[in-house]
mmCIF file of C-alpha atoms and ligand atoms in Angstrom:
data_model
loop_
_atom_site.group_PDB
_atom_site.id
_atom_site.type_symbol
_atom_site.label_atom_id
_atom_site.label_comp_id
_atom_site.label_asym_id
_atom_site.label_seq_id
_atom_site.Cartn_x
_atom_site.Cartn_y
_atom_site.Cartn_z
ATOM 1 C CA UNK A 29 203.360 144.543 -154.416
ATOM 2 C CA UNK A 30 204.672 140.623 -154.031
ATOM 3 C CA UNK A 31 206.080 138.496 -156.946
ATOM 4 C CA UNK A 32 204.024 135.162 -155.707
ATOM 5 C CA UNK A 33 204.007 131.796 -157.235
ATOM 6 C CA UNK A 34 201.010 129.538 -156.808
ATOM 7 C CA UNK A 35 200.422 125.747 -156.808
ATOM 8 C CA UNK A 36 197.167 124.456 -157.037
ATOM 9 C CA UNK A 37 194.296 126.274 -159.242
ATOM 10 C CA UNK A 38 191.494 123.979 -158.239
ATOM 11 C CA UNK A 39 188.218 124.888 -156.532
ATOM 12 C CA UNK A 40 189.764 126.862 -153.891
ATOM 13 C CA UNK A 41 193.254 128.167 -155.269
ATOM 14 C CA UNK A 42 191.588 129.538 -158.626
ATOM 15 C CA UNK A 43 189.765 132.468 -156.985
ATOM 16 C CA UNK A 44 192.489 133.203 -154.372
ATOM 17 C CA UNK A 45 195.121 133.904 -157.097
ATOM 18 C CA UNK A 46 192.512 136.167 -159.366
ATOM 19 C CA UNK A 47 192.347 137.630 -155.842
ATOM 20 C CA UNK A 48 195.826 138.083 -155.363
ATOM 21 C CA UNK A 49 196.220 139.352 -159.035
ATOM 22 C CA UNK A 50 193.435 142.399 -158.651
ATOM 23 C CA UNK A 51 195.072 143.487 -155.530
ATOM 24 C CA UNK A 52 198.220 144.436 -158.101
ATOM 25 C CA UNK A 53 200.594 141.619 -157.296
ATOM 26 C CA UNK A 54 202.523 139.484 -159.985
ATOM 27 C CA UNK A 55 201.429 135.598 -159.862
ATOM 28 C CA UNK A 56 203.145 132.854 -161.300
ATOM 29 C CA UNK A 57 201.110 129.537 -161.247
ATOM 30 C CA UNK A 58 200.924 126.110 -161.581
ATOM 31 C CA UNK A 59 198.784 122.920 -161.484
ATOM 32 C CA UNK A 60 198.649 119.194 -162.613
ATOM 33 C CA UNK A 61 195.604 119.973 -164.570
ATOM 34 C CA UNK A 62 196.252 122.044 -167.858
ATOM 35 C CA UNK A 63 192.505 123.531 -168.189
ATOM 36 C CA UNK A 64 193.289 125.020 -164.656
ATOM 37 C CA UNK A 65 195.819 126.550 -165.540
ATOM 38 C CA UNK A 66 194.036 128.122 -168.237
ATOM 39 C CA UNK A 67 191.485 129.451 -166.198
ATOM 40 C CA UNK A 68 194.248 130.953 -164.411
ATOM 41 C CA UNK A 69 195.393 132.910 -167.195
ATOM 42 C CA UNK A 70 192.074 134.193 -167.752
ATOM 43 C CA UNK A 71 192.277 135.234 -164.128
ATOM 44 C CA UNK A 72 195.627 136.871 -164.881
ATOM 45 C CA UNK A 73 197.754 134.875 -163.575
ATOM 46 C CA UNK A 74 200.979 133.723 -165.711
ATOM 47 C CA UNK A 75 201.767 130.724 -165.961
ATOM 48 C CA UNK A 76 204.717 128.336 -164.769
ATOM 49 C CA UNK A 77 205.348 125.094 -166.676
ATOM 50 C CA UNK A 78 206.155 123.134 -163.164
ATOM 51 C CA UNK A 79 205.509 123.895 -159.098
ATOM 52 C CA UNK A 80 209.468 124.832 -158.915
ATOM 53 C CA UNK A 81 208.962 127.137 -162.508
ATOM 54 C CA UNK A 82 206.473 128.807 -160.190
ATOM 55 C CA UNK A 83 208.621 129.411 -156.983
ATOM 56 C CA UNK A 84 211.677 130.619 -159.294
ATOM 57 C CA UNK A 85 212.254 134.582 -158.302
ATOM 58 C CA UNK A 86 209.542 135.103 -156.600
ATOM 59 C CA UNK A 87 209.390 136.459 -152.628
ATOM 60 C CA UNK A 88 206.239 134.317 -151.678
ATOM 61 C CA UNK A 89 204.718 130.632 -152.486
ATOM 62 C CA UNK A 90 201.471 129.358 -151.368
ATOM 63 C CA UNK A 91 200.317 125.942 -151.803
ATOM 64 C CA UNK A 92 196.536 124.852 -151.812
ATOM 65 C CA UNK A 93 196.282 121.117 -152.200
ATOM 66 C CA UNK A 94 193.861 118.380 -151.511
ATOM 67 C CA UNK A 95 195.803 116.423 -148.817
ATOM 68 C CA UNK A 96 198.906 116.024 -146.940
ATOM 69 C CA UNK A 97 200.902 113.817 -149.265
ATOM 70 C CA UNK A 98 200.605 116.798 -151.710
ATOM 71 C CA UNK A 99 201.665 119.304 -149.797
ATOM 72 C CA UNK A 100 205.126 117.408 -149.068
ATOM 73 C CA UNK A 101 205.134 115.837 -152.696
ATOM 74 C CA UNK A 102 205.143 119.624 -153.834
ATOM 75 C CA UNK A 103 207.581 121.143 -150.807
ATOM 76 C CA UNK A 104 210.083 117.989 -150.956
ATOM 77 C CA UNK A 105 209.884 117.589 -154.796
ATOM 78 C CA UNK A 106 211.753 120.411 -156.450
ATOM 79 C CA UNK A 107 209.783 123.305 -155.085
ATOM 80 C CA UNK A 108 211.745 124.586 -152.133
ATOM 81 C CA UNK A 109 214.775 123.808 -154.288
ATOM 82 C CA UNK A 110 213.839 126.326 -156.795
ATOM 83 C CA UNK A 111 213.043 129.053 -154.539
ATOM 84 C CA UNK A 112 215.569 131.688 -153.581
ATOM 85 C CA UNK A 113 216.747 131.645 -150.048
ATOM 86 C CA UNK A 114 214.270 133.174 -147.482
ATOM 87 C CA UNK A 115 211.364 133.358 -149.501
ATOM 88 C CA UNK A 116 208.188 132.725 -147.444
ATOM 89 C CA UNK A 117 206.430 129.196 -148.268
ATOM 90 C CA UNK A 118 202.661 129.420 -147.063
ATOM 91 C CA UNK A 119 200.769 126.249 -147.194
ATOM 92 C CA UNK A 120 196.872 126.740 -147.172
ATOM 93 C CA UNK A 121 195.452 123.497 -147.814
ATOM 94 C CA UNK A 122 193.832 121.699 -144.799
ATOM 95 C CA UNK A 123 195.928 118.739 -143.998
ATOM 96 C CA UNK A 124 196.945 116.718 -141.261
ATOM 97 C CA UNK A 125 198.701 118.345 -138.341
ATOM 98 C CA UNK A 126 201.920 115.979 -138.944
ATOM 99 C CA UNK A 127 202.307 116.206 -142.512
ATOM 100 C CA UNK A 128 202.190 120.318 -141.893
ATOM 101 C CA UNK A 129 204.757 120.461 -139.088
ATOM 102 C CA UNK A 130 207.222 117.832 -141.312
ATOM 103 C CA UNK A 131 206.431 120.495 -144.596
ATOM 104 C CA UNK A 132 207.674 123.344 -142.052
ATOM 105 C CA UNK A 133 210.697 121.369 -140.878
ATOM 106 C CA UNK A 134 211.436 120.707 -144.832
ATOM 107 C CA UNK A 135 211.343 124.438 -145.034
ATOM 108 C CA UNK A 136 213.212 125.122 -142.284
ATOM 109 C CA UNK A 137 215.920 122.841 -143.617
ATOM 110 C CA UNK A 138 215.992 124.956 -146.815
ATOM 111 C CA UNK A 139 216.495 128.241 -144.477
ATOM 112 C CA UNK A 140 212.828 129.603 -145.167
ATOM 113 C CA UNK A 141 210.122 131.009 -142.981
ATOM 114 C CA UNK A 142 207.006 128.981 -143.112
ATOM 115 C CA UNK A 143 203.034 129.548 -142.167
ATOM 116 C CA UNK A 144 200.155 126.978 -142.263
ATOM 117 C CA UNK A 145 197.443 128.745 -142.984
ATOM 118 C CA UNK A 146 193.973 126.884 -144.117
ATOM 119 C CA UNK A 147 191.212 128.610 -144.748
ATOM 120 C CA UNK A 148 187.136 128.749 -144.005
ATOM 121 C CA UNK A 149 184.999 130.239 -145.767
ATOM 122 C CA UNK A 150 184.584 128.008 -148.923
ATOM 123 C CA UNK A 151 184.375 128.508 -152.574
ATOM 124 C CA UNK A 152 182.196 131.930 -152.313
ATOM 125 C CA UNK A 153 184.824 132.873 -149.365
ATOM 126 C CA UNK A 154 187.623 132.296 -151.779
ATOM 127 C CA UNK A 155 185.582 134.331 -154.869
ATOM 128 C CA UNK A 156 184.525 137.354 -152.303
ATOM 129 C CA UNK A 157 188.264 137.206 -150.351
ATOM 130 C CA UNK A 158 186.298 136.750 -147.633
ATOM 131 C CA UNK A 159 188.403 133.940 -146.563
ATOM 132 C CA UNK A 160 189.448 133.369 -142.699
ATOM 133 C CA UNK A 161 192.809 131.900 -142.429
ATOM 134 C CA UNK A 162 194.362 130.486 -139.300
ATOM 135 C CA UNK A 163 197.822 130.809 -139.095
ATOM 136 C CA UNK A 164 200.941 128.474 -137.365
ATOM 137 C CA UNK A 165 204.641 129.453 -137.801
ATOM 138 C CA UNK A 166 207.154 131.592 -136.377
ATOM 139 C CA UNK A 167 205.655 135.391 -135.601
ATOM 140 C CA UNK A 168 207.980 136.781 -137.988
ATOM 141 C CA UNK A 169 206.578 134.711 -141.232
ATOM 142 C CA UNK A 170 203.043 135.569 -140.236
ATOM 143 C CA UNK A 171 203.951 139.574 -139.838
ATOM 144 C CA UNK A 172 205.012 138.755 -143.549
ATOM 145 C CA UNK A 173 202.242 136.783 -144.673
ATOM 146 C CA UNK A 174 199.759 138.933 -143.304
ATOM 147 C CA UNK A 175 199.744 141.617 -145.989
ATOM 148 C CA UNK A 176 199.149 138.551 -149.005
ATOM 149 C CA UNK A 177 196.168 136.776 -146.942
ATOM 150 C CA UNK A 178 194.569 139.649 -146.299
ATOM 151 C CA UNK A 179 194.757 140.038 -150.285
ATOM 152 C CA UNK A 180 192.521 137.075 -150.354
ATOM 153 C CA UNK A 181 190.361 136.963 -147.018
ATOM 154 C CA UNK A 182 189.229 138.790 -143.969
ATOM 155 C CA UNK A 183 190.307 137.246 -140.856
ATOM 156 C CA UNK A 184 194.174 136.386 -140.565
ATOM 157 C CA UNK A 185 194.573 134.795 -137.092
ATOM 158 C CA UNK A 186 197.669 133.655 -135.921
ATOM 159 C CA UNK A 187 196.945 130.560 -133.608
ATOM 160 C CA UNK A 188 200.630 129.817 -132.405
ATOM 161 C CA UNK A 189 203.537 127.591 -133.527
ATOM 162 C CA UNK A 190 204.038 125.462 -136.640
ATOM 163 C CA UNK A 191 200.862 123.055 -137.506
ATOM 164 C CA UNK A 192 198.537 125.384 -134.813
ATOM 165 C CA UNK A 193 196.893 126.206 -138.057
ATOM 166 C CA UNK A 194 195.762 123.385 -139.042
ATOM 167 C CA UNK A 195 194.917 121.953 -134.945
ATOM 168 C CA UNK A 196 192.513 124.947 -135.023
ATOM 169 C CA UNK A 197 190.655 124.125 -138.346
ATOM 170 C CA UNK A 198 190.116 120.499 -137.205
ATOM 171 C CA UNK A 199 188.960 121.820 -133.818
ATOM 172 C CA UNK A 200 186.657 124.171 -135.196
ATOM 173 C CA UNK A 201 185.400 121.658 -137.741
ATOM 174 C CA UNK A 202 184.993 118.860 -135.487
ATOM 175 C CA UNK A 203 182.674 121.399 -133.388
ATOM 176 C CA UNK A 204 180.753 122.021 -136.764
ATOM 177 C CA UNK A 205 180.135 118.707 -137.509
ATOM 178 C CA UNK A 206 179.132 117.564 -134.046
ATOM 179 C CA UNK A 207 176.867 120.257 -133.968
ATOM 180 C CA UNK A 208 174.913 120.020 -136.921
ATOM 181 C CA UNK A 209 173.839 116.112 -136.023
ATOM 182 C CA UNK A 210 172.966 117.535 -132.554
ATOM 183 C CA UNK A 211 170.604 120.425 -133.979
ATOM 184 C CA UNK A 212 169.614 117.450 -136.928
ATOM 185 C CA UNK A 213 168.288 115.425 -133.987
ATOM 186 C CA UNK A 214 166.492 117.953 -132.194
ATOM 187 C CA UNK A 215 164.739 118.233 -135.221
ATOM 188 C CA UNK A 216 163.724 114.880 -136.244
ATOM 189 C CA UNK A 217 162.813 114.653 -132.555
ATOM 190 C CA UNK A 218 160.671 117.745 -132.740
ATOM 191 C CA UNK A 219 159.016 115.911 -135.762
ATOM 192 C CA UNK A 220 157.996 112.710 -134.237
ATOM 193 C CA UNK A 221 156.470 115.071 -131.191
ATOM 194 C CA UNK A 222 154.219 117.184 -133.358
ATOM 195 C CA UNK A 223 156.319 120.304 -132.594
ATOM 196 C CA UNK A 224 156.878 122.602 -136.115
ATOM 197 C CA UNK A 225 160.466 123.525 -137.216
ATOM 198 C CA UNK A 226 159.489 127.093 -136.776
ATOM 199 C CA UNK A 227 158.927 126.981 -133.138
ATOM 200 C CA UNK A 228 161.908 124.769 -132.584
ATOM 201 C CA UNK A 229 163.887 127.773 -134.498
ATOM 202 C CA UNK A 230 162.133 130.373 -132.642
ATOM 203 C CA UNK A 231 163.137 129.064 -128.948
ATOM 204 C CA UNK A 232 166.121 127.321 -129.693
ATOM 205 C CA UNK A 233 167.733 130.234 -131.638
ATOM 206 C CA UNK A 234 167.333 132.373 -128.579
ATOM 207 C CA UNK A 235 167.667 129.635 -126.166
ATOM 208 C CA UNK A 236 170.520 127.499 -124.553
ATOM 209 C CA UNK A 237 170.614 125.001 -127.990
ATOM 210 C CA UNK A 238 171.832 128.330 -129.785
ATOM 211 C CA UNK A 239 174.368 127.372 -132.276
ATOM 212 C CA UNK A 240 176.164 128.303 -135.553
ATOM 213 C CA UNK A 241 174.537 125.045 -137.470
ATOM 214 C CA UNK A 242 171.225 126.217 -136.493
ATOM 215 C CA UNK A 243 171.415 130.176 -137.215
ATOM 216 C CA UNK A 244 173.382 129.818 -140.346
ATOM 217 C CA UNK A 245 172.675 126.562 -141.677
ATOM 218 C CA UNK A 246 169.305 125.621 -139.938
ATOM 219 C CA UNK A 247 169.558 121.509 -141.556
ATOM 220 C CA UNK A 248 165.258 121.965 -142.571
ATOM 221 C CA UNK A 249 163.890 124.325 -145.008
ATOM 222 C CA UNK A 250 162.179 128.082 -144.012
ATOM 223 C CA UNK A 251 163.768 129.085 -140.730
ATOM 224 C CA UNK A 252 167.025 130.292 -142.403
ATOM 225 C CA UNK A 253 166.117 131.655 -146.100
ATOM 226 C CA UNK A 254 169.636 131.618 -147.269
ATOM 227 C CA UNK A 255 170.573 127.832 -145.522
ATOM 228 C CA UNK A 256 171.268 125.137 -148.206
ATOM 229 C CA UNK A 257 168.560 123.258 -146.771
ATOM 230 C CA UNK A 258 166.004 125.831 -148.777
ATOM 231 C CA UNK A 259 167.904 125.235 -152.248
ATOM 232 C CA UNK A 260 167.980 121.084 -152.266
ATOM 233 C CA UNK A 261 170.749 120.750 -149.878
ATOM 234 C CA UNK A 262 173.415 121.845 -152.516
ATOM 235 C CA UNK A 263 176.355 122.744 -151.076
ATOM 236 C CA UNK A 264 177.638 124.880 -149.088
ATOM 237 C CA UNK A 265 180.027 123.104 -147.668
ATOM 238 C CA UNK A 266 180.068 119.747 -149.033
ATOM 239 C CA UNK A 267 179.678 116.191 -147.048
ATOM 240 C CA UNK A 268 182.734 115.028 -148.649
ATOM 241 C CA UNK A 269 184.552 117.864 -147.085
ATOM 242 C CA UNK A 270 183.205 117.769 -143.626
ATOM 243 C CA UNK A 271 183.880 113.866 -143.943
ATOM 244 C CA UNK A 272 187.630 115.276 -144.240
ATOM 245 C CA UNK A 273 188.085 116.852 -141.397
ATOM 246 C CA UNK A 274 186.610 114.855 -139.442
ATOM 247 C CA UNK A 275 189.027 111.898 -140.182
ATOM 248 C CA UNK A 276 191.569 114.396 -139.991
ATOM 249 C CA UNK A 277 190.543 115.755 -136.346
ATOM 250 C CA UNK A 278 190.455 111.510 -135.191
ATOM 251 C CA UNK A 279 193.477 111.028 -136.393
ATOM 252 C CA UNK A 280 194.973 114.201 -134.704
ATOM 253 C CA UNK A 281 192.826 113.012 -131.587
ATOM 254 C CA UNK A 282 194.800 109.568 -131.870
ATOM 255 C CA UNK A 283 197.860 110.577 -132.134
ATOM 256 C CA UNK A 284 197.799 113.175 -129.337
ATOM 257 C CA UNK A 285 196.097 110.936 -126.985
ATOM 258 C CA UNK A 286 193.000 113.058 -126.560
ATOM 259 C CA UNK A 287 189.251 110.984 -126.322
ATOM 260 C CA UNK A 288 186.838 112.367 -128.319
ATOM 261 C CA UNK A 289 183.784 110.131 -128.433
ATOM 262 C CA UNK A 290 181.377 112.583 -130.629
ATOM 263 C CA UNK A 291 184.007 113.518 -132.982
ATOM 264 C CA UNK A 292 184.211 109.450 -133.574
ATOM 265 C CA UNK A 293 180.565 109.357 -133.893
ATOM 266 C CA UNK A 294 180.163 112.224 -135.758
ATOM 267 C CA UNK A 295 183.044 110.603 -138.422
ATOM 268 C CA UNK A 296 181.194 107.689 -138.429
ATOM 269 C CA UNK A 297 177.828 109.168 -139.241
ATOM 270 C CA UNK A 298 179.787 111.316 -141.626
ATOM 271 C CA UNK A 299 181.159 108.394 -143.250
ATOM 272 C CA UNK A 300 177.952 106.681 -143.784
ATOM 273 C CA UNK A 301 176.061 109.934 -145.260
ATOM 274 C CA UNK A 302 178.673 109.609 -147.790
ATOM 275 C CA UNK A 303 178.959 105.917 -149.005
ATOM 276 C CA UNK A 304 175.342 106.409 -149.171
ATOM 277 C CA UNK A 305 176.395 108.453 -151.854
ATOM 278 C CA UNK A 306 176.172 112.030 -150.704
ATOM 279 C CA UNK A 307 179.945 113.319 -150.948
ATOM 280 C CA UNK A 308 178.644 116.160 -152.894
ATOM 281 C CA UNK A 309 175.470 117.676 -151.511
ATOM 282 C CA UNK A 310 175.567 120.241 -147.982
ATOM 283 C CA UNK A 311 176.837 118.487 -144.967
ATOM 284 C CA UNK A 312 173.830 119.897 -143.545
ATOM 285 C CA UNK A 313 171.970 117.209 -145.595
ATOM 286 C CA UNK A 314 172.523 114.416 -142.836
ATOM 287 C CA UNK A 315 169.379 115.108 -141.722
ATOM 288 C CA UNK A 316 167.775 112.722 -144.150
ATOM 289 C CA UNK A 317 170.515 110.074 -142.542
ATOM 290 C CA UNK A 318 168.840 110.933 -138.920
ATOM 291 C CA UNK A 319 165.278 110.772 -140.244
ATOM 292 C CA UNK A 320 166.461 106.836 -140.774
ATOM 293 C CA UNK A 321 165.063 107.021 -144.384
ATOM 294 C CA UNK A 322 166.604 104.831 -147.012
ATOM 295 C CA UNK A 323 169.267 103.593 -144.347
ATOM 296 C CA UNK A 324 169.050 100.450 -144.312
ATOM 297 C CA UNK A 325 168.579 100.097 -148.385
ATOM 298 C CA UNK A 326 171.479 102.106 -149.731
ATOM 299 C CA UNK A 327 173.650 98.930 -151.786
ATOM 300 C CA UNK A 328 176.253 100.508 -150.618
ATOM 301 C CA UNK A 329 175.719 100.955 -146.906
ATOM 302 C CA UNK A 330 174.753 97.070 -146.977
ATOM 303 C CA UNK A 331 177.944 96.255 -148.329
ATOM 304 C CA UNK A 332 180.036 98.420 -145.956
ATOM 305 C CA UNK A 333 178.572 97.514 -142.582
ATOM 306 C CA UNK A 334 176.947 94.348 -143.355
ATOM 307 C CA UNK A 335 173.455 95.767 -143.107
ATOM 308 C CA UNK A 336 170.500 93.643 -142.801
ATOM 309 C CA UNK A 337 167.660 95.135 -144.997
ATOM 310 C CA UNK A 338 165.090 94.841 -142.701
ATOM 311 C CA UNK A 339 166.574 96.337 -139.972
ATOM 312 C CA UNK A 340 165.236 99.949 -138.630
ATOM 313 C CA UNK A 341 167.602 102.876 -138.465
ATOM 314 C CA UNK A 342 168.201 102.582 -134.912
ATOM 315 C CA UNK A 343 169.886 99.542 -134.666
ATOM 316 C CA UNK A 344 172.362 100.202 -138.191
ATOM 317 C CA UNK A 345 173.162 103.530 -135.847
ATOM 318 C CA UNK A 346 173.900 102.059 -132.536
ATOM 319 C CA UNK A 347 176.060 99.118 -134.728
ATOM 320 C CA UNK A 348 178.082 101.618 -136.640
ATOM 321 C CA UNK A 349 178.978 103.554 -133.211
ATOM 322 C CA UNK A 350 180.296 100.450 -132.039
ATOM 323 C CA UNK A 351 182.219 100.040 -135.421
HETATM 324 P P1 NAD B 16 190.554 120.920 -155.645
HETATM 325 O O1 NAD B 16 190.705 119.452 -155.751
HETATM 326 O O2 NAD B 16 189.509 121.626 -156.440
HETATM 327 O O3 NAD B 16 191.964 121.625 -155.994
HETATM 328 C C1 NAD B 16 193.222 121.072 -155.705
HETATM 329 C C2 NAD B 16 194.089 121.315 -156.922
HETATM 330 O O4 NAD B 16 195.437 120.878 -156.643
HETATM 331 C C3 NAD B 16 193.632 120.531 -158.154
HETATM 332 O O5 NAD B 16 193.393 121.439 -159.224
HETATM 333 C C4 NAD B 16 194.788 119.584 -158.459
HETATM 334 O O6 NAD B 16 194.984 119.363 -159.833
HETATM 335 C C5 NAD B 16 195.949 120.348 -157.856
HETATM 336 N N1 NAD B 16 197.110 119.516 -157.545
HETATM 337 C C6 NAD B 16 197.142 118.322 -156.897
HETATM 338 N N2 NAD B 16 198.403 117.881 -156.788
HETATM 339 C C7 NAD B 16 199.190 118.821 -157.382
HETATM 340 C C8 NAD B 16 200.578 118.943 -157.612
HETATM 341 N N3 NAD B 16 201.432 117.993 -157.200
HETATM 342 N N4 NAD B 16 201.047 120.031 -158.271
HETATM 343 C C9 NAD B 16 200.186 120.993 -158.701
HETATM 344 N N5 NAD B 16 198.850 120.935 -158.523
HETATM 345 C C10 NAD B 16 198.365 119.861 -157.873
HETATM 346 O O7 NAD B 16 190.374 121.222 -154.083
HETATM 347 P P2 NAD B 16 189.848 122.595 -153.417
HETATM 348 O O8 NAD B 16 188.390 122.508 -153.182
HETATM 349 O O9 NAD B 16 190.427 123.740 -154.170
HETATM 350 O O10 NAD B 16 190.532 122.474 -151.982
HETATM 351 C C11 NAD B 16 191.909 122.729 -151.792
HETATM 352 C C12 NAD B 16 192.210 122.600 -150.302
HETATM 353 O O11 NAD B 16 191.415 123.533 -149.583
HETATM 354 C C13 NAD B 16 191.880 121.216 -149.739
HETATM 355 O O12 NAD B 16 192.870 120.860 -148.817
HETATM 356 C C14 NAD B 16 190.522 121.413 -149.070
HETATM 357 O O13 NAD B 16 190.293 120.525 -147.990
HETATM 358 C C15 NAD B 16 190.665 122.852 -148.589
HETATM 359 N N6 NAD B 16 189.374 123.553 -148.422
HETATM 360 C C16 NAD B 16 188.405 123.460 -149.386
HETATM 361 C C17 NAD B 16 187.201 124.131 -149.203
HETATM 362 C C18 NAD B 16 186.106 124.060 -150.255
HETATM 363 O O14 NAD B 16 184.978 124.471 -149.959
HETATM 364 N N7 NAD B 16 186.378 123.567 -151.447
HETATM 365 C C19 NAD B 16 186.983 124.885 -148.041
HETATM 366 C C20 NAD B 16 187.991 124.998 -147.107
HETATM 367 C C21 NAD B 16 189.196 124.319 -147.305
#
């Protein structure tokens, strides 16, 4: 069993070190927010008065943080300093693919093995430690990591060199998102040509428009008893989220020099869903953005794109995809 120190209890990081403490290992952690940390120690989880108090004499630190400037805030700002030489720093948080590779170089200055690994599977992923996480770093700090993510997920994939990790979470999620406006329009077309959602399901579920989004997650209540859609659209996997990594995959996308005209779209449609103020509900929810209702009346959405109240839905979507 692993002495492992742990920075951010939110959401996400709460569950994965109760995880981490049933399977018998010894957890130090920390997090900005005191009532976390609390819940932590309800977990079992001792805790550290600071990020470095956590990565003092332990073998392992893992990191779950909302963004990139975190990540390297926490690595670059005492952390690796405090930590003994070689002990492995595993960053699960899903940031951007260049702040991960400059937190691995940071590491690599301090002489210790490094993994990105975010996770999918959200917040009942992270409870069950039924997490997937996919992996970048050197082979060696995955054969170690291995053994600790598996304490806290399913899947442990490694996907190839420092910040691979991360490229295939914004890959993957770019594909999510992309797909569930695609199977959001075939329904809201399907509507408007008398066809019901059931026999939409029942073809397209064993048809050619087969798709994750619409077996798991169908975006309209009944097909999919267990789908979000069926229980108000609460998330699930939230729009604020999806919003994320979406921004994150057009920024990788930019950088790298690689055209992606859906994922733009899709970011964009994203975006809208959520000054409309829909952050928090199931990303499968954009179906009510499709439908057109309430577009073009949201104060918000006005304000943001300059949206004439009495246009239709149509023309607010084909200006925001030339925004
Ligand atoms: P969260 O906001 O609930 O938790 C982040 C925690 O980090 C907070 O408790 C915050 O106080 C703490 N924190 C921030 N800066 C800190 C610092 N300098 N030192 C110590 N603690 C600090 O977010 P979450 O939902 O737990 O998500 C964490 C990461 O996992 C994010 O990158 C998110 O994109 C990713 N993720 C989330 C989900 C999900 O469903 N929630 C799913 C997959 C991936």
């Amino acid at each position: 069993m692993a002495k492992i120190g742990f920075i951010g209890l939110g959401n996400m990081g709460l569950p994965m070190a109760g995880n981490l403490v049933k399977k018998g290992h010894e957890v130090r952690g920390f997090d900005l927010v005191a009532a976390n940390v609390e819940k932590a120690a309800a977990r079992g989880v001792n805790t550290a008065a600071s990020a470095a108090d956590a990565a003092k004499d332990v073998e392992v630190v893992v990191t779950m943080l909302p963004a990139g400037k975190d990540t390297l805030a926490v690595w670059g700002g005492g952390m690796l300093g405090a930590a003994a030489n070689g002990t492995l720093i595993i960053d699960s948080s899903t940031i951007d693919v260049a702040s991960a590779r400059a937190a691995h170089e940071l590491a690599a200055d301090a002489r210790m093995p490094s993994l990105d690994a975010p996770v999918s599977g959200g917040v009942g992923g992270a409870e069950a430690a039924t997490l997937t996480f996919m992996c970048g770093g050197a082979k060696d700090a995955f054969d170690k990591a291995k053994p600790i993510l598996e304490a806290m997920g399913r899947r442990v994939v490694h996907c190839g060199e420092a910040g691979a990790g991360q490229a295939a979470k914004i890959c993957n999620n770019m594909m999510l998102g992309i797909s569930m406006i695609g199977v959001c329009e075939a329904f809201v077309l399907a509507e408007k040509l008398g066809l019901s959602h059931q026999a939409l399901f029942e073809v397209a579920s064993s048809s050619s428009g087969q798709c994750w989004s619409l077996t798991n997650y169908c975006p309209v209540p009944g097909p999919v008893p267990n789908a979000p859609s069926n229980n108000g659209y609460k998330a699930g996997f939230a729009s604020a989220l999806m919003l994320k990594d979406l921004k994150l995959a057009q920024e990788a996308a930019a950088a790298a020099g690689a055209t992606t005209p859906l994922g733009a779209a899709a970011a964009q449609l994203f975006g809208l869903h959520n000054a409309w103020g829909e952050g928090r509900t199931d990303f499968s929810g954009i179906i009510h953005l499709i439908r057109g209702k309430h577009v073009w009346t949201a104060p918000a959405v006005q304000e943001e794109f300059g949206v004439d109240a009495k246009w239709g839905a149509s023309h607010v979507f084909g200006l925001l995809l030339r925004h």
